[in-house]
Amino acid sequence: MAGWQYHDKSTPSNEFSVDKIIFITDAKLNDKFSAEFMYDFRKTSMHELWVNYRPCEAVNIKVGQFKTPFSIENPIAPVILETINLTSLVTTDMVMGSNPLMMPAGAGRDIGITVYGDLLNKKLSYDLAVMNGAGRNCKDINSQKDFVARLSVRPVKELMLSGSMILGKGNVAVHKNEDGVNVCDAAPGVTGFSDNGNFTRNRFAAGCQLKTKPVNLRAEYMWGKDGDYNSNGGYATMSVNNVVKKVDLVASYDHLDNFQGVQNRYTAGVQYWFYKACRVQLNYTHHKWAGRGDGENNILTQVQVAF
């Protein structure tokens, strides 16, 4: 994934960039055992490494480093996501790592074990995971583990309803302020930290996804608790497919309210699929922070080649 971007409030205002160079290899040992290795040459970082045991369609057991099964959006591969910014503001905050209290630079991945599968002729899907809660390529930061659960229901083939949660404990460096309260410099205004830096870190998500030939729609609401602080947000993303041959129109709205402030982002774009998983994208975004002026206007372009 490579392209050119313009930001009217940044210096420099525009640049060419190579955002992702991902190598993925799958190994199918037999009908029951498989494995995957994913490496990012752009950031010289391993994304995923796991082994999967599949005794039947209803039960799979995956061990290693993989995407946390939280929300609809987080597990979706970047080559499928509709916008150049990829995940929404709230997904990025709740599980991807933009929130310094939630696995910084984790890219939505963690180390652990998950049991998942499809039931009732794929009308019901589930994920149950126990994970470190420290993010990708990181040792655990405390003795507690994150419990992750996701349940998806498909009342009809085109519609999926999904709910998920993360129940866990985070850990950060803390110090006492002048009032004797434990605080973290990376998260001003957040309290509820113990003396050893542990704090409650829970996440909840509910959403739906509609997939038809002409229109795809995905929307979710998420709520999080970090220590004594509650945050929330939501998004809605839609693509109108094959407006003309292989050309899709894309629109998205994001909202996030957390200790870093209130943000809203509006995106409109177009993408042309010139070969299978290969596309050219053009996006316009308006990103506004409450109380911080008129916001920022961005023009984003990207070429994606996957093979």
Coordinates of C-alpha atoms in Angstrom, one line a residue:
M1 CA 0.0 0.0 0.0
A2 CA 1.6 3.3 -1.2
G3 CA 0.3 6.7 -2.0
W4 CA 0.2 10.5 -1.7
Q5 CA -1.5 12.6 1.0
Y6 CA -2.3 16.2 1.5
H7 CA -3.2 17.7 5.0
D8 CA -4.0 21.4 5.1
K9 CA -3.0 21.9 8.7
S10 CA 0.2 19.9 8.7
T11 CA 3.8 20.7 7.9
P12 CA 4.9 19.5 5.5
S13 CA 1.4 19.6 4.0
N14 CA 1.9 16.8 1.5
E15 CA 4.0 13.7 1.1
F16 CA 4.4 10.4 -0.7
S17 CA 4.4 7.4 1.6
V18 CA 4.7 3.6 1.6
D19 CA 2.3 2.5 4.4
K20 CA 2.4 -1.2 4.2
I21 CA 4.6 -3.9 2.8
I22 CA 3.1 -7.1 4.3
F23 CA 4.3 -10.7 3.7
I24 CA 1.8 -13.5 4.6
T25 CA 2.4 -17.2 4.4
D26 CA -0.2 -19.9 5.2
A27 CA 0.7 -23.5 6.0
K28 CA -1.9 -26.2 5.9
L29 CA -0.3 -29.2 7.5
N30 CA -3.4 -31.3 7.1
D31 CA -7.2 -31.0 7.3
K32 CA -7.0 -30.2 11.0
F33 CA -3.8 -28.2 11.5
S34 CA -2.8 -24.9 9.9
A35 CA -0.5 -22.0 10.6
E36 CA 0.1 -18.4 9.5
F37 CA 3.0 -16.0 9.6
M38 CA 2.6 -12.3 8.8
Y39 CA 5.5 -9.8 8.7
D40 CA 5.5 -6.0 8.0
F41 CA 8.7 -5.0 6.1
R42 CA 7.7 -1.4 6.3
K43 CA 7.9 -1.4 10.1
T44 CA 10.2 -4.4 10.4
S45 CA 7.7 -6.0 12.8
M46 CA 6.0 -9.3 13.1
H47 CA 2.2 -8.9 12.9
E48 CA 1.0 -12.5 13.4
L49 CA 2.3 -16.0 14.1
W50 CA -0.2 -18.7 15.1
V51 CA -1.1 -22.3 14.9
N52 CA -4.8 -23.4 14.4
Y53 CA -6.3 -26.8 15.3
R54 CA -9.7 -27.5 13.7
P55 CA -11.4 -30.7 14.9
C56 CA -14.7 -29.6 13.3
E57 CA -16.4 -26.5 11.9
A58 CA -17.9 -25.7 15.3
V59 CA -14.6 -25.7 17.2
N60 CA -11.3 -24.2 16.2
I61 CA -8.4 -23.6 18.7
K62 CA -5.9 -20.9 17.8
V63 CA -2.7 -20.2 19.8
G64 CA -0.1 -17.5 19.2
Q65 CA -0.2 -13.8 18.1
F66 CA -3.3 -12.8 16.2
K67 CA -6.0 -10.1 16.0
T68 CA -8.1 -9.7 19.1
P69 CA -11.6 -10.9 18.3
F70 CA -13.2 -7.6 19.3
S71 CA -15.8 -5.7 17.2
I72 CA -16.7 -6.4 13.6
E73 CA -14.1 -4.1 12.2
N74 CA -10.9 -5.0 14.0
P75 CA -10.5 -8.6 12.5
I76 CA -11.2 -7.4 8.9
A77 CA -8.1 -7.4 6.7
P78 CA -6.8 -4.0 5.5
V79 CA -7.0 -5.2 1.9
I80 CA -10.8 -5.3 2.3
L81 CA -11.5 -2.2 4.5
E82 CA -13.1 0.6 2.4
T83 CA -11.2 3.7 3.5
I84 CA -7.5 4.6 3.2
N85 CA -7.5 5.4 7.0
L86 CA -8.6 1.8 7.4
T87 CA -10.1 1.4 10.9
S88 CA -12.5 4.0 12.4
L89 CA -11.5 6.4 15.2
V90 CA -13.3 4.4 17.9
T91 CA -11.9 1.0 16.8
T92 CA -8.4 2.5 16.6
D93 CA -8.9 3.9 20.2
M94 CA -10.5 0.9 21.8
V95 CA -8.2 -1.8 20.5
M96 CA -5.7 -0.7 17.9
G97 CA -3.4 1.4 20.0
S98 CA -4.0 5.1 19.5
N99 CA -5.2 5.2 23.1
P100 CA -2.0 5.0 25.2
L101 CA -3.9 3.0 27.8
M102 CA -4.8 0.3 25.3
M103 CA -1.8 -1.7 24.0
P104 CA 0.1 1.1 22.3
A105 CA 1.2 0.2 18.8
G106 CA -0.6 -3.1 19.2
A107 CA -2.4 -2.8 15.8
G108 CA -5.3 -4.7 17.2
R109 CA -3.2 -7.8 17.9
D110 CA -2.2 -9.6 21.1
I111 CA -0.8 -12.9 22.3
G112 CA -3.1 -15.7 23.6
I113 CA -5.4 -18.5 22.8
T114 CA -8.9 -18.4 21.3
V115 CA -11.7 -20.9 20.7
Y116 CA -14.0 -20.1 17.9
G117 CA -16.4 -21.6 15.4
D118 CA -19.6 -21.6 13.4
L119 CA -22.9 -23.2 14.5
L120 CA -26.4 -23.7 13.1
N121 CA -25.2 -23.7 9.4
K122 CA -23.1 -20.6 10.0
K123 CA -26.1 -18.6 11.4
L124 CA -24.2 -18.3 14.7
S125 CA -20.5 -17.6 15.2
Y126 CA -18.6 -17.2 18.4
D127 CA -15.1 -16.4 19.7
L128 CA -13.8 -16.9 23.3
A129 CA -10.2 -15.8 24.0
V130 CA -7.8 -15.4 26.8
M131 CA -5.0 -12.9 26.0
N132 CA -2.1 -11.1 27.6
G133 CA -3.5 -7.6 27.1
A134 CA -0.1 -6.2 26.3
G135 CA -0.2 -6.1 22.5
R136 CA 1.8 -7.6 19.7
N137 CA 5.4 -8.6 20.2
C138 CA 5.3 -7.7 23.9
K139 CA 5.6 -9.6 27.1
D140 CA 2.7 -9.5 29.5
I141 CA 2.7 -6.4 31.7
N142 CA 0.9 -7.8 34.7
S143 CA -0.4 -11.1 36.1
Q144 CA -4.0 -10.6 34.9
K145 CA -5.2 -11.7 31.5
D146 CA -7.9 -10.2 29.2
F147 CA -11.0 -12.2 28.6
V148 CA -12.5 -11.5 25.1
A149 CA -15.8 -12.7 23.8
R150 CA -17.7 -12.1 20.5
L151 CA -21.0 -13.5 19.3
S152 CA -22.4 -12.9 15.8
V153 CA -25.8 -13.8 14.5
R154 CA -26.9 -14.0 10.9
P155 CA -30.7 -14.0 10.7
V156 CA -30.5 -13.8 6.9
K157 CA -27.5 -14.4 4.7
E158 CA -26.9 -10.7 4.0
L159 CA -27.2 -9.4 7.6
M160 CA -24.9 -9.9 10.6
L161 CA -25.5 -8.7 14.1
S162 CA -22.6 -8.7 16.5
G163 CA -21.7 -8.0 20.1
S164 CA -18.3 -8.3 21.7
M165 CA -16.4 -7.4 24.9
I166 CA -12.9 -7.3 26.5
L167 CA -12.7 -7.6 30.3
G168 CA -9.2 -7.0 31.6
K169 CA -6.6 -5.1 33.5
G170 CA -4.1 -2.7 32.0
N171 CA -0.9 -1.5 33.6
V172 CA 0.9 1.8 33.2
A173 CA 3.6 3.9 35.0
V174 CA 1.9 6.1 37.6
H175 CA 2.9 8.7 40.2
K176 CA 1.0 10.5 42.9
N177 CA -0.2 14.1 42.2
E178 CA -0.3 16.8 44.8
D179 CA -3.6 15.4 46.1
G180 CA -2.0 11.9 46.6
V181 CA -4.0 10.4 43.7
N182 CA -2.3 8.0 41.3
V183 CA -2.1 9.5 37.8
C184 CA -0.6 8.7 34.5
D185 CA 1.1 11.4 32.4
A186 CA 0.0 9.8 29.1
A187 CA -3.7 10.0 30.2
P188 CA -4.4 13.3 31.9
G189 CA -7.8 13.4 33.7
V190 CA -8.0 9.6 34.1
T191 CA -8.0 8.2 37.7
G192 CA -8.5 4.8 39.2
F193 CA -5.0 3.5 39.0
S194 CA -3.6 1.2 41.8
D195 CA -0.2 1.8 43.3
N196 CA 1.4 -0.7 41.0
G197 CA -0.2 0.9 37.9
N198 CA -3.0 -1.7 37.3
F199 CA -6.4 -0.4 36.3
T200 CA -9.7 -1.7 35.0
R201 CA -9.7 -1.7 31.2
N202 CA -13.0 -3.0 29.7
R203 CA -14.4 -2.6 26.2
F204 CA -17.9 -3.3 24.7
A205 CA -19.1 -3.2 21.1
A206 CA -22.4 -3.8 19.3
G207 CA -23.0 -3.4 15.6
C208 CA -24.3 -4.8 12.4
Q209 CA -23.1 -5.5 8.9
L210 CA -25.2 -5.6 5.7
K211 CA -23.7 -7.1 2.6
T212 CA -25.5 -7.0 -0.7
K213 CA -24.3 -6.8 -4.3
P214 CA -25.0 -3.1 -4.7
V215 CA -24.5 -1.9 -1.1
N216 CA -22.3 -2.8 1.9
L217 CA -23.0 -1.1 5.2
R218 CA -21.2 -1.6 8.6
A219 CA -22.0 0.3 11.8
E220 CA -20.9 -0.1 15.4
Y221 CA -21.1 1.6 18.8
M222 CA -18.4 1.0 21.4
W223 CA -18.0 1.9 25.0
G224 CA -14.9 1.6 27.1
K225 CA -13.8 2.0 30.7
D226 CA -10.2 2.9 31.6
G227 CA -9.9 3.2 35.4
D228 CA -12.7 5.6 36.4
Y229 CA -13.0 7.1 33.0
N230 CA -15.7 6.2 30.5
S231 CA -15.3 6.7 26.7
N232 CA -17.5 6.0 23.8
G233 CA -17.8 6.3 20.0
G234 CA -19.3 4.9 16.9
Y235 CA -19.0 4.8 13.1
A236 CA -21.0 4.0 10.0
T237 CA -19.3 3.1 6.7
M238 CA -21.0 2.4 3.4
S239 CA -19.9 1.4 0.0
V240 CA -22.0 1.5 -3.2
N241 CA -20.4 -1.1 -5.4
N242 CA -20.0 -1.2 -9.2
V243 CA -21.5 2.2 -9.8
V244 CA -19.6 1.8 -13.0
K245 CA -17.7 -1.3 -13.8
K246 CA -15.3 -2.1 -10.9
V247 CA -15.8 1.4 -9.3
D248 CA -17.2 1.8 -5.8
L249 CA -18.3 4.9 -4.0
V250 CA -17.4 5.0 -0.3
A251 CA -18.7 7.2 2.6
S252 CA -17.9 7.0 6.3
Y253 CA -18.7 8.9 9.5
D254 CA -16.6 8.5 12.8
H255 CA -17.2 9.8 16.3
L256 CA -15.0 9.4 19.4
D257 CA -15.3 10.9 22.8
N258 CA -12.4 10.0 25.2
F259 CA -10.0 11.7 27.6
Q260 CA -8.1 13.2 24.6
G261 CA -11.2 15.1 23.5
V262 CA -14.2 14.8 21.1
Q263 CA -13.4 14.0 17.5
N264 CA -15.5 13.7 14.4
R265 CA -14.3 12.6 11.0
Y266 CA -16.2 12.6 7.7
T267 CA -14.9 10.6 4.7
A268 CA -16.0 10.4 1.0
G269 CA -14.1 8.5 -1.6
V270 CA -14.0 6.3 -4.7
Q271 CA -12.0 3.1 -5.4
Y272 CA -11.3 1.3 -8.6
W273 CA -10.5 -2.5 -8.5
F274 CA -8.2 -3.0 -11.4
Y275 CA -7.4 -6.7 -10.6
K276 CA -8.8 -9.0 -7.9
A277 CA -7.4 -7.5 -4.6
C278 CA -5.7 -4.6 -6.3
R279 CA -7.2 -1.1 -6.3
V280 CA -6.6 2.6 -6.6
Q281 CA -8.3 4.8 -3.9
L282 CA -9.1 8.5 -3.5
N283 CA -10.5 9.8 -0.2
Y284 CA -11.4 13.3 1.1
T285 CA -11.7 13.6 4.9
H286 CA -12.7 16.4 7.2
H287 CA -11.4 15.7 10.7
K288 CA -12.6 18.0 13.5
W289 CA -11.7 18.2 17.2
A290 CA -14.2 19.9 19.5
G291 CA -13.0 23.3 20.6
R292 CA -9.9 23.3 18.3
G293 CA -10.9 25.5 15.3
D294 CA -12.2 24.5 12.0
G295 CA -10.6 21.1 11.7
E296 CA -8.4 19.6 9.1
N297 CA -9.1 18.8 5.5
N298 CA -7.2 15.9 3.9
I299 CA -6.8 14.4 0.4
L300 CA -5.6 10.8 0.5
T301 CA -4.6 8.6 -2.4
Q302 CA -3.4 5.0 -2.4
V303 CA -2.5 2.1 -4.6
Q304 CA -2.9 -1.4 -3.2
V305 CA -1.3 -4.4 -4.9
A306 CA -1.9 -7.8 -3.4
F307 CA -0.9 -11.1 -4.8

